[in-house]
């Protein structure tokens, strides 16, 4: 029995080591190819340059950084309130019969491919934004609405689990003091689940900032700093995917350097997630 346990322990250790090795190899590839490109272009010109024109050897990714931040912020504005309220409803207000219908439907949203979301945005959200708000429809607003929809399953699932993990005694204590059902949930239960809810939001932000295909289809892909929510924008991920197929030499290296910047963003999000978990 001990021999079998030792074998399985070694297998699990090997799998964990392989996962860590994969991450290290990705980091090594990105930084080994991206940092020299930044040095050739100039760190300031690369990070804060406002013109991306590979034909003229201009590789400024500041418009893409701003575009990624705008779209992600918009997704948070649209997705977080809806996701949080839905999680509260499912955890504390929804009947068991209705929960059996809604929960699988929400989980199904997480399994829909990004290109299907993008097609939906292109056929439905883009015309809606064009007719209601003006512009050509492919804009920051459109991408924000679509990404807000895409991050809902993550926020809802994690937040609901966090709310359900709060001991029932918290709710019962509030009820014993005379608080209503709604007040007991919002005053006693939600503060106790704050760390888990924040973790769900952070994971949703990671999904939003790393999304590519759906954003490409609805955001307009204009490599410039947008002047309004109805203008097109290009994100860091979109910039890499659109141009990597034909890029060569310094152009290709600049795209890898763009991936380094995106990787740093994702790393900061993961660090935030770990800090939130430690505060539980």
mmCIF file of C-alpha atoms in Angstrom:
data_model
loop_
_atom_site.group_PDB
_atom_site.id
_atom_site.type_symbol
_atom_site.label_atom_id
_atom_site.label_comp_id
_atom_site.label_asym_id
_atom_site.label_seq_id
_atom_site.Cartn_x
_atom_site.Cartn_y
_atom_site.Cartn_z
ATOM 1 C CA UNK A 1 0.000 0.000 0.000
ATOM 2 C CA UNK A 2 2.810 2.382 0.873
ATOM 3 C CA UNK A 3 4.541 1.591 -2.428
ATOM 4 C CA UNK A 4 1.400 2.508 -4.395
ATOM 5 C CA UNK A 5 1.024 5.734 -2.443
ATOM 6 C CA UNK A 6 4.644 6.580 -3.150
ATOM 7 C CA UNK A 7 4.162 5.934 -6.868
ATOM 8 C CA UNK A 8 1.070 8.142 -7.053
ATOM 9 C CA UNK A 9 2.828 10.804 -5.015
ATOM 10 C CA UNK A 10 5.684 10.827 -7.535
ATOM 11 C CA UNK A 11 3.216 10.996 -10.447
ATOM 12 C CA UNK A 12 1.382 13.946 -8.927
ATOM 13 C CA UNK A 13 4.689 15.659 -8.157
ATOM 14 C CA UNK A 14 5.802 15.093 -11.752
ATOM 15 C CA UNK A 15 2.576 16.591 -13.131
ATOM 16 C CA UNK A 16 2.897 19.617 -10.842
ATOM 17 C CA UNK A 17 6.515 20.029 -11.873
ATOM 18 C CA UNK A 18 5.521 19.844 -15.552
ATOM 19 C CA UNK A 19 2.952 22.611 -15.046
ATOM 20 C CA UNK A 20 5.535 24.831 -13.355
ATOM 21 C CA UNK A 21 8.047 24.044 -16.113
ATOM 22 C CA UNK A 22 5.516 25.027 -18.786
ATOM 23 C CA UNK A 23 4.970 28.409 -17.136
ATOM 24 C CA UNK A 24 8.727 28.963 -16.780
ATOM 25 C CA UNK A 25 9.307 28.099 -20.448
ATOM 26 C CA UNK A 26 6.608 30.543 -21.530
ATOM 27 C CA UNK A 27 8.151 33.256 -19.370
ATOM 28 C CA UNK A 28 11.618 32.495 -20.721
ATOM 29 C CA UNK A 29 10.439 32.622 -24.338
ATOM 30 C CA UNK A 30 8.502 35.857 -23.906
ATOM 31 C CA UNK A 31 11.121 37.778 -21.969
ATOM 32 C CA UNK A 32 14.079 36.435 -23.978
ATOM 33 C CA UNK A 33 12.488 37.637 -27.220
ATOM 34 C CA UNK A 34 10.477 40.602 -25.968
ATOM 35 C CA UNK A 35 12.955 42.523 -23.808
ATOM 36 C CA UNK A 36 15.590 42.843 -26.621
ATOM 37 C CA UNK A 37 12.859 44.222 -28.901
ATOM 38 C CA UNK A 38 11.945 46.825 -26.283
ATOM 39 C CA UNK A 39 15.622 47.777 -26.051
ATOM 40 C CA UNK A 40 15.862 48.196 -29.838
ATOM 41 C CA UNK A 41 12.717 50.311 -30.011
ATOM 42 C CA UNK A 42 13.278 52.062 -26.686
ATOM 43 C CA UNK A 43 11.250 51.289 -23.586
ATOM 44 C CA UNK A 44 9.660 54.741 -23.509
ATOM 45 C CA UNK A 45 8.875 54.782 -27.226
ATOM 46 C CA UNK A 46 7.443 51.290 -27.039
ATOM 47 C CA UNK A 47 5.291 51.670 -23.924
ATOM 48 C CA UNK A 48 4.218 55.293 -24.393
ATOM 49 C CA UNK A 49 4.492 55.793 -28.140
ATOM 50 C CA UNK A 50 1.135 56.650 -29.716
ATOM 51 C CA UNK A 51 1.787 55.440 -33.253
ATOM 52 C CA UNK A 52 1.849 51.820 -34.393
ATOM 53 C CA UNK A 53 3.111 51.822 -37.979
ATOM 54 C CA UNK A 54 5.370 48.816 -38.616
ATOM 55 C CA UNK A 55 6.058 50.018 -42.168
ATOM 56 C CA UNK A 56 7.670 53.150 -40.723
ATOM 57 C CA UNK A 57 9.351 51.319 -37.815
ATOM 58 C CA UNK A 58 7.018 52.968 -35.315
ATOM 59 C CA UNK A 59 6.002 50.559 -32.569
ATOM 60 C CA UNK A 60 4.129 52.445 -29.885
ATOM 61 C CA UNK A 61 1.625 50.282 -27.996
ATOM 62 C CA UNK A 62 0.175 52.980 -25.735
ATOM 63 C CA UNK A 63 -3.106 53.104 -27.742
ATOM 64 C CA UNK A 64 -3.478 49.335 -27.302
ATOM 65 C CA UNK A 65 -2.780 49.551 -23.571
ATOM 66 C CA UNK A 66 -5.419 52.270 -23.228
ATOM 67 C CA UNK A 67 -7.794 50.263 -25.411
ATOM 68 C CA UNK A 68 -7.377 47.153 -23.262
ATOM 69 C CA UNK A 69 -7.967 49.156 -20.076
ATOM 70 C CA UNK A 70 -11.040 50.897 -21.499
ATOM 71 C CA UNK A 71 -12.638 47.680 -22.715
ATOM 72 C CA UNK A 72 -11.859 45.836 -19.475
ATOM 73 C CA UNK A 73 -13.214 48.702 -17.356
ATOM 74 C CA UNK A 74 -16.365 48.739 -19.470
ATOM 75 C CA UNK A 75 -16.772 44.994 -19.035
ATOM 76 C CA UNK A 76 -16.501 45.437 -15.262
ATOM 77 C CA UNK A 77 -19.135 48.188 -15.284
ATOM 78 C CA UNK A 78 -21.571 46.053 -17.277
ATOM 79 C CA UNK A 79 -20.728 42.609 -15.934
ATOM 80 C CA UNK A 80 -20.011 42.972 -12.222
ATOM 81 C CA UNK A 81 -23.370 44.402 -11.037
ATOM 82 C CA UNK A 82 -25.360 41.879 -13.084
ATOM 83 C CA UNK A 83 -23.130 38.977 -12.060
ATOM 84 C CA UNK A 84 -23.121 39.883 -8.376
ATOM 85 C CA UNK A 85 -26.876 40.412 -8.176
ATOM 86 C CA UNK A 86 -27.459 37.134 -10.023
ATOM 87 C CA UNK A 87 -25.163 35.286 -7.605
ATOM 88 C CA UNK A 88 -27.013 36.761 -4.612
ATOM 89 C CA UNK A 89 -30.343 35.761 -6.123
ATOM 90 C CA UNK A 90 -29.210 32.199 -6.825
ATOM 91 C CA UNK A 91 -27.679 31.768 -3.363
ATOM 92 C CA UNK A 92 -30.316 33.363 -1.138
ATOM 93 C CA UNK A 93 -33.514 34.205 -3.006
ATOM 94 C CA UNK A 94 -33.976 31.580 -5.726
ATOM 95 C CA UNK A 95 -36.239 28.557 -5.247
ATOM 96 C CA UNK A 96 -34.650 25.128 -5.649
ATOM 97 C CA UNK A 97 -36.787 24.332 -8.702
ATOM 98 C CA UNK A 98 -35.787 27.551 -10.473
ATOM 99 C CA UNK A 99 -32.160 27.109 -9.387
ATOM 100 C CA UNK A 100 -32.017 23.763 -11.195
ATOM 101 C CA UNK A 101 -32.935 25.581 -14.402
ATOM 102 C CA UNK A 102 -30.904 28.773 -14.064
ATOM 103 C CA UNK A 103 -27.610 27.320 -12.795
ATOM 104 C CA UNK A 104 -27.027 24.944 -15.745
ATOM 105 C CA UNK A 105 -27.986 27.744 -18.148
ATOM 106 C CA UNK A 106 -25.405 30.071 -16.577
ATOM 107 C CA UNK A 107 -22.760 27.330 -16.599
ATOM 108 C CA UNK A 108 -23.526 26.795 -20.283
ATOM 109 C CA UNK A 109 -22.491 30.395 -20.979
ATOM 110 C CA UNK A 110 -18.950 29.509 -19.906
ATOM 111 C CA UNK A 111 -18.771 26.770 -22.541
ATOM 112 C CA UNK A 112 -19.790 28.919 -25.508
ATOM 113 C CA UNK A 113 -16.769 29.540 -27.814
ATOM 114 C CA UNK A 114 -15.471 33.088 -28.053
ATOM 115 C CA UNK A 115 -16.127 33.228 -31.784
ATOM 116 C CA UNK A 116 -19.821 32.501 -31.152
ATOM 117 C CA UNK A 117 -19.960 35.392 -28.705
ATOM 118 C CA UNK A 118 -18.205 37.522 -31.312
ATOM 119 C CA UNK A 119 -20.686 36.517 -34.009
ATOM 120 C CA UNK A 120 -23.583 37.368 -31.673
ATOM 121 C CA UNK A 121 -21.996 40.738 -30.954
ATOM 122 C CA UNK A 122 -21.450 41.399 -34.647
ATOM 123 C CA UNK A 123 -25.010 40.505 -35.638
ATOM 124 C CA UNK A 124 -26.923 41.872 -32.618
ATOM 125 C CA UNK A 125 -24.955 44.277 -30.401
ATOM 126 C CA UNK A 126 -23.165 46.176 -33.188
ATOM 127 C CA UNK A 127 -26.424 47.097 -35.016
ATOM 128 C CA UNK A 128 -28.068 47.952 -31.681
ATOM 129 C CA UNK A 129 -25.276 50.344 -30.670
ATOM 130 C CA UNK A 130 -25.209 51.861 -34.162
ATOM 131 C CA UNK A 131 -28.937 52.566 -34.196
ATOM 132 C CA UNK A 132 -29.281 53.732 -30.581
ATOM 133 C CA UNK A 133 -26.023 55.598 -29.899
ATOM 134 C CA UNK A 134 -24.654 56.348 -33.370
ATOM 135 C CA UNK A 135 -21.306 55.640 -34.966
ATOM 136 C CA UNK A 136 -20.595 52.526 -36.977
ATOM 137 C CA UNK A 137 -21.336 50.199 -34.041
ATOM 138 C CA UNK A 138 -17.861 48.686 -33.748
ATOM 139 C CA UNK A 139 -16.629 50.498 -30.679
ATOM 140 C CA UNK A 140 -15.465 50.422 -27.070
ATOM 141 C CA UNK A 141 -19.089 50.379 -25.919
ATOM 142 C CA UNK A 142 -19.909 47.327 -28.027
ATOM 143 C CA UNK A 143 -16.834 45.417 -26.875
ATOM 144 C CA UNK A 144 -17.554 46.340 -23.247
ATOM 145 C CA UNK A 145 -21.128 45.055 -23.429
ATOM 146 C CA UNK A 146 -20.011 41.811 -25.056
ATOM 147 C CA UNK A 147 -17.160 41.209 -22.604
ATOM 148 C CA UNK A 148 -19.519 42.037 -19.742
ATOM 149 C CA UNK A 149 -21.671 39.141 -20.927
ATOM 150 C CA UNK A 150 -18.669 36.834 -21.286
ATOM 151 C CA UNK A 151 -17.386 37.328 -17.740
ATOM 152 C CA UNK A 152 -20.787 36.677 -16.149
ATOM 153 C CA UNK A 153 -20.349 32.884 -15.656
ATOM 154 C CA UNK A 154 -17.045 33.363 -13.816
ATOM 155 C CA UNK A 155 -18.327 36.096 -11.516
ATOM 156 C CA UNK A 156 -21.629 34.326 -10.829
ATOM 157 C CA UNK A 157 -20.140 30.904 -10.085
ATOM 158 C CA UNK A 158 -17.335 32.108 -7.804
ATOM 159 C CA UNK A 159 -19.518 34.660 -6.003
ATOM 160 C CA UNK A 160 -22.334 32.191 -5.428
ATOM 161 C CA UNK A 161 -19.889 29.649 -4.009
ATOM 162 C CA UNK A 162 -18.440 32.311 -1.707
ATOM 163 C CA UNK A 163 -21.889 33.318 -0.455
ATOM 164 C CA UNK A 164 -22.934 29.717 0.143
ATOM 165 C CA UNK A 165 -19.684 29.120 2.070
ATOM 166 C CA UNK A 166 -20.660 31.658 4.734
ATOM 167 C CA UNK A 167 -21.864 29.818 7.869
ATOM 168 C CA UNK A 168 -25.639 29.824 8.232
ATOM 169 C CA UNK A 169 -25.203 31.139 11.778
ATOM 170 C CA UNK A 170 -24.364 34.588 10.382
ATOM 171 C CA UNK A 171 -27.749 34.780 8.686
ATOM 172 C CA UNK A 172 -29.601 33.279 11.635
ATOM 173 C CA UNK A 173 -27.994 35.729 14.066
ATOM 174 C CA UNK A 174 -29.139 38.672 11.964
ATOM 175 C CA UNK A 175 -32.655 37.257 11.761
ATOM 176 C CA UNK A 176 -32.695 36.716 15.529
ATOM 177 C CA UNK A 177 -31.933 40.417 15.994
ATOM 178 C CA UNK A 178 -35.038 41.287 14.005
ATOM 179 C CA UNK A 179 -33.505 41.977 10.582
ATOM 180 C CA UNK A 180 -35.517 41.140 7.475
ATOM 181 C CA UNK A 181 -34.413 38.432 5.061
ATOM 182 C CA UNK A 182 -33.013 40.982 2.612
ATOM 183 C CA UNK A 183 -31.189 42.958 5.295
ATOM 184 C CA UNK A 184 -29.744 39.795 6.824
ATOM 185 C CA UNK A 185 -28.308 38.799 3.461
ATOM 186 C CA UNK A 186 -26.821 42.191 2.609
ATOM 187 C CA UNK A 187 -25.601 43.127 6.100
ATOM 188 C CA UNK A 188 -24.537 39.796 7.603
ATOM 189 C CA UNK A 189 -23.801 37.384 4.749
ATOM 190 C CA UNK A 190 -22.286 39.497 1.966
ATOM 191 C CA UNK A 191 -19.582 41.177 4.096
ATOM 192 C CA UNK A 192 -18.420 37.732 5.210
ATOM 193 C CA UNK A 193 -18.223 36.603 1.580
ATOM 194 C CA UNK A 194 -16.391 39.739 0.420
ATOM 195 C CA UNK A 195 -13.038 38.055 -0.270
ATOM 196 C CA UNK A 196 -14.603 35.318 -2.381
ATOM 197 C CA UNK A 197 -16.685 37.831 -4.320
ATOM 198 C CA UNK A 198 -13.606 39.963 -5.007
ATOM 199 C CA UNK A 199 -11.773 36.849 -6.186
ATOM 200 C CA UNK A 200 -14.580 36.176 -8.668
ATOM 201 C CA UNK A 201 -14.407 39.729 -9.951
ATOM 202 C CA UNK A 202 -10.621 39.507 -10.351
ATOM 203 C CA UNK A 203 -10.942 36.272 -12.312
ATOM 204 C CA UNK A 204 -13.554 37.953 -14.493
ATOM 205 C CA UNK A 205 -11.165 40.830 -15.145
ATOM 206 C CA UNK A 206 -8.498 38.322 -16.185
ATOM 207 C CA UNK A 207 -10.956 36.763 -18.647
ATOM 208 C CA UNK A 208 -11.846 40.181 -20.053
ATOM 209 C CA UNK A 209 -8.316 41.494 -20.540
ATOM 210 C CA UNK A 210 -7.173 38.238 -22.160
ATOM 211 C CA UNK A 211 -10.095 37.854 -24.578
ATOM 212 C CA UNK A 212 -9.164 38.082 -28.259
ATOM 213 C CA UNK A 213 -11.491 36.699 -30.914
ATOM 214 C CA UNK A 214 -14.738 38.275 -29.733
ATOM 215 C CA UNK A 215 -13.046 41.662 -29.286
ATOM 216 C CA UNK A 216 -11.528 41.539 -32.764
ATOM 217 C CA UNK A 217 -14.984 41.034 -34.263
ATOM 218 C CA UNK A 218 -16.706 43.985 -32.565
ATOM 219 C CA UNK A 219 -14.127 46.554 -31.388
ATOM 220 C CA UNK A 220 -13.173 48.145 -34.716
ATOM 221 C CA UNK A 221 -9.431 47.383 -34.355
ATOM 222 C CA UNK A 222 -8.170 50.939 -34.806
ATOM 223 C CA UNK A 223 -4.669 51.423 -33.375
ATOM 224 C CA UNK A 224 -5.242 54.884 -31.949
ATOM 225 C CA UNK A 225 -6.307 56.419 -28.664
ATOM 226 C CA UNK A 226 -10.114 56.634 -28.807
ATOM 227 C CA UNK A 227 -11.814 59.981 -28.249
ATOM 228 C CA UNK A 228 -15.169 58.517 -27.178
ATOM 229 C CA UNK A 229 -16.904 55.268 -26.274
ATOM 230 C CA UNK A 230 -18.334 55.080 -29.803
ATOM 231 C CA UNK A 231 -14.912 54.973 -31.469
ATOM 232 C CA UNK A 232 -13.098 51.824 -32.503
ATOM 233 C CA UNK A 233 -10.214 50.510 -30.459
ATOM 234 C CA UNK A 234 -7.524 47.836 -30.660
ATOM 235 C CA UNK A 235 -6.507 45.813 -27.623
ATOM 236 C CA UNK A 236 -3.144 44.200 -26.892
ATOM 237 C CA UNK A 237 -4.446 40.718 -27.668
ATOM 238 C CA UNK A 238 -6.073 41.837 -30.909
ATOM 239 C CA UNK A 239 -2.874 43.553 -32.017
ATOM 240 C CA UNK A 240 -0.899 40.338 -31.619
ATOM 241 C CA UNK A 241 -3.409 38.091 -33.380
ATOM 242 C CA UNK A 242 -4.095 40.447 -36.307
ATOM 243 C CA UNK A 243 -0.465 40.990 -37.289
ATOM 244 C CA UNK A 244 1.485 37.962 -36.108
ATOM 245 C CA UNK A 245 0.661 35.943 -39.257
ATOM 246 C CA UNK A 246 2.690 38.177 -41.562
ATOM 247 C CA UNK A 247 5.109 39.930 -39.188
ATOM 248 C CA UNK A 248 8.866 39.500 -39.612
ATOM 249 C CA UNK A 249 12.073 40.739 -38.006
ATOM 250 C CA UNK A 250 11.585 43.697 -35.621
ATOM 251 C CA UNK A 251 7.841 43.752 -36.289
ATOM 252 C CA UNK A 252 7.519 40.187 -35.034
ATOM 253 C CA UNK A 253 9.750 40.923 -32.045
ATOM 254 C CA UNK A 254 7.595 43.961 -31.204
ATOM 255 C CA UNK A 255 4.501 41.748 -31.160
ATOM 256 C CA UNK A 256 6.257 39.356 -28.782
ATOM 257 C CA UNK A 257 7.144 42.356 -26.625
ATOM 258 C CA UNK A 258 3.446 43.265 -26.688
ATOM 259 C CA UNK A 259 2.762 39.785 -25.337
ATOM 260 C CA UNK A 260 5.226 40.500 -22.521
ATOM 261 C CA UNK A 261 3.227 43.574 -21.511
ATOM 262 C CA UNK A 262 0.000 41.549 -21.634
ATOM 263 C CA UNK A 263 1.659 38.809 -19.573
ATOM 264 C CA UNK A 264 2.623 41.372 -16.934
ATOM 265 C CA UNK A 265 -1.000 42.550 -16.777
ATOM 266 C CA UNK A 266 -2.213 38.982 -16.275
ATOM 267 C CA UNK A 267 0.514 38.369 -13.686
ATOM 268 C CA UNK A 268 -0.611 41.404 -11.693
ATOM 269 C CA UNK A 269 -4.193 40.141 -11.815
ATOM 270 C CA UNK A 270 -3.118 36.708 -10.532
ATOM 271 C CA UNK A 271 -1.087 38.301 -7.737
ATOM 272 C CA UNK A 272 -4.161 40.315 -6.764
ATOM 273 C CA UNK A 273 -6.204 37.112 -6.741
ATOM 274 C CA UNK A 274 -3.699 35.410 -4.433
ATOM 275 C CA UNK A 275 -3.623 38.406 -2.091
ATOM 276 C CA UNK A 276 -7.414 38.338 -1.874
ATOM 277 C CA UNK A 277 -7.389 34.612 -1.103
ATOM 278 C CA UNK A 278 -4.884 35.119 1.702
ATOM 279 C CA UNK A 279 -7.215 37.638 3.354
ATOM 280 C CA UNK A 280 -10.045 35.104 3.647
#
